[in-house]
PDB file of C-alpha atoms in Angstrom:
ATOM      1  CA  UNK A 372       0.000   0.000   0.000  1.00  0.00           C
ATOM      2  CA  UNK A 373       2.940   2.288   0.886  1.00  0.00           C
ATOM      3  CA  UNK A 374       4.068   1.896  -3.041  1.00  0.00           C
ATOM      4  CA  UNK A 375       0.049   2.585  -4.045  1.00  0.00           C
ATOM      5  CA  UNK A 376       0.517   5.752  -2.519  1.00  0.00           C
ATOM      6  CA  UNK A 377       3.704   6.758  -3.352  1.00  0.00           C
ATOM      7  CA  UNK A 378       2.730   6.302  -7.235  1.00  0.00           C
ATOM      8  CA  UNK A 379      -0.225   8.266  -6.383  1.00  0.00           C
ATOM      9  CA  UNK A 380       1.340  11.430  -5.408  1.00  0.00           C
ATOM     10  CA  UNK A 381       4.369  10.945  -7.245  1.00  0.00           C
ATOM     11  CA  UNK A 382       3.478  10.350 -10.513  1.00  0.00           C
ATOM     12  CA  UNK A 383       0.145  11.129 -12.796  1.00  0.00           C
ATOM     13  CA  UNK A 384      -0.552   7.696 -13.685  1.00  0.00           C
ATOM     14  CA  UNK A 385      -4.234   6.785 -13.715  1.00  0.00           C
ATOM     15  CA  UNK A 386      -5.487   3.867 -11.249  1.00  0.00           C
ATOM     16  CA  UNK A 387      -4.912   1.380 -14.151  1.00  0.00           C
ATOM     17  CA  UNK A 388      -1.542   2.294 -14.984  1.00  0.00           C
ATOM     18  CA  UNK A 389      -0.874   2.184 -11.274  1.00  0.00           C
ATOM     19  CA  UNK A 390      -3.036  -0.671 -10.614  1.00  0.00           C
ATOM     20  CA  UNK A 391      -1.036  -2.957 -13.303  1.00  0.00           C
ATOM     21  CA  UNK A 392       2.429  -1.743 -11.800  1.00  0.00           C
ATOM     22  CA  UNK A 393       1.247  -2.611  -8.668  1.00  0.00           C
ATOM     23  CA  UNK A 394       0.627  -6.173 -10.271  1.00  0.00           C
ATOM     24  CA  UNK A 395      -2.984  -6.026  -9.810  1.00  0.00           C
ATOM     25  CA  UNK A 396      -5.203  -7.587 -13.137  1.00  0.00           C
ATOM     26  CA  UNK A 397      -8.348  -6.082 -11.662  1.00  0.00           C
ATOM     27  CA  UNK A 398      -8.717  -2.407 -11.634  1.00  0.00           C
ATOM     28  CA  UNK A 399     -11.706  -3.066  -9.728  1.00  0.00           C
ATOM     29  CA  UNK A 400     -10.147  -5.304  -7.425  1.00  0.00           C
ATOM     30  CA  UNK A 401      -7.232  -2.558  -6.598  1.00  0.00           C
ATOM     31  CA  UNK A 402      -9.415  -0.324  -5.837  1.00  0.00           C
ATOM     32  CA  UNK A 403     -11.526  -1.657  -3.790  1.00  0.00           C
ATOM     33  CA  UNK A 404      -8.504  -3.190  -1.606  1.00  0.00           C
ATOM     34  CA  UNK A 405      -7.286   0.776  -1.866  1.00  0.00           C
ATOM     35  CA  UNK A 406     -10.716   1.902   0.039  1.00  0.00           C
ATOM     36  CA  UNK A 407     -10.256  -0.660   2.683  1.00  0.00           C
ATOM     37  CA  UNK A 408      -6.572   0.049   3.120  1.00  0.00           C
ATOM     38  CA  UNK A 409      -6.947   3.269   3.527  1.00  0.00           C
ATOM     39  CA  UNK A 410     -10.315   3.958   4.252  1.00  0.00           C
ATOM     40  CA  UNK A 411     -10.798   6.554   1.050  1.00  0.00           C
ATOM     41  CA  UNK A 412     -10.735   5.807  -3.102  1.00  0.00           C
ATOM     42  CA  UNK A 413      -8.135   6.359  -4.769  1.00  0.00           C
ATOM     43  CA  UNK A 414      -9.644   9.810  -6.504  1.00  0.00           C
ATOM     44  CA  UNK A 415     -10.619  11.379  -3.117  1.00  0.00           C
ATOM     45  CA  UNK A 416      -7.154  10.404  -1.953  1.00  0.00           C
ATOM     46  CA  UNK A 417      -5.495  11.864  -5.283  1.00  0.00           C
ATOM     47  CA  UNK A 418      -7.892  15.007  -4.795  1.00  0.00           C
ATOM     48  CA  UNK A 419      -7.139  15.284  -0.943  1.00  0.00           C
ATOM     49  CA  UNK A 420      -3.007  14.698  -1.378  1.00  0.00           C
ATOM     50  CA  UNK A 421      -2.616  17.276  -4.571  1.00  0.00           C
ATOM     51  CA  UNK A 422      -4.889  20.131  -3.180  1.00  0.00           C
TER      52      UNK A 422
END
């Protein structure tokens, strides 16, 4: 998750880009482990980390 996130703010992939890196086949599967890790989706947490 620490990787997820450090993609996330550090580059401007989208959540498939990052979600294949990440070795995930399921876009829908990342994200939903995403919410649970960190308790907000991945666009709230790009939203909330870049403004």
């Amino acid at each position: 998750m620490n990787e997820a996130k450090r993609q996330l703010l550090s580059s401007n992939g989208s959540m498939k880009e990052i979600a294949f890196y990440l070795g995930f086949d399921n876009i829908a599967h990342f994200s939903k482990y995403f919410k649970t890790k960190t308790g907000i989706n991945f666009t709230s947490f790009r939203n909330g980390a870049v403004g």
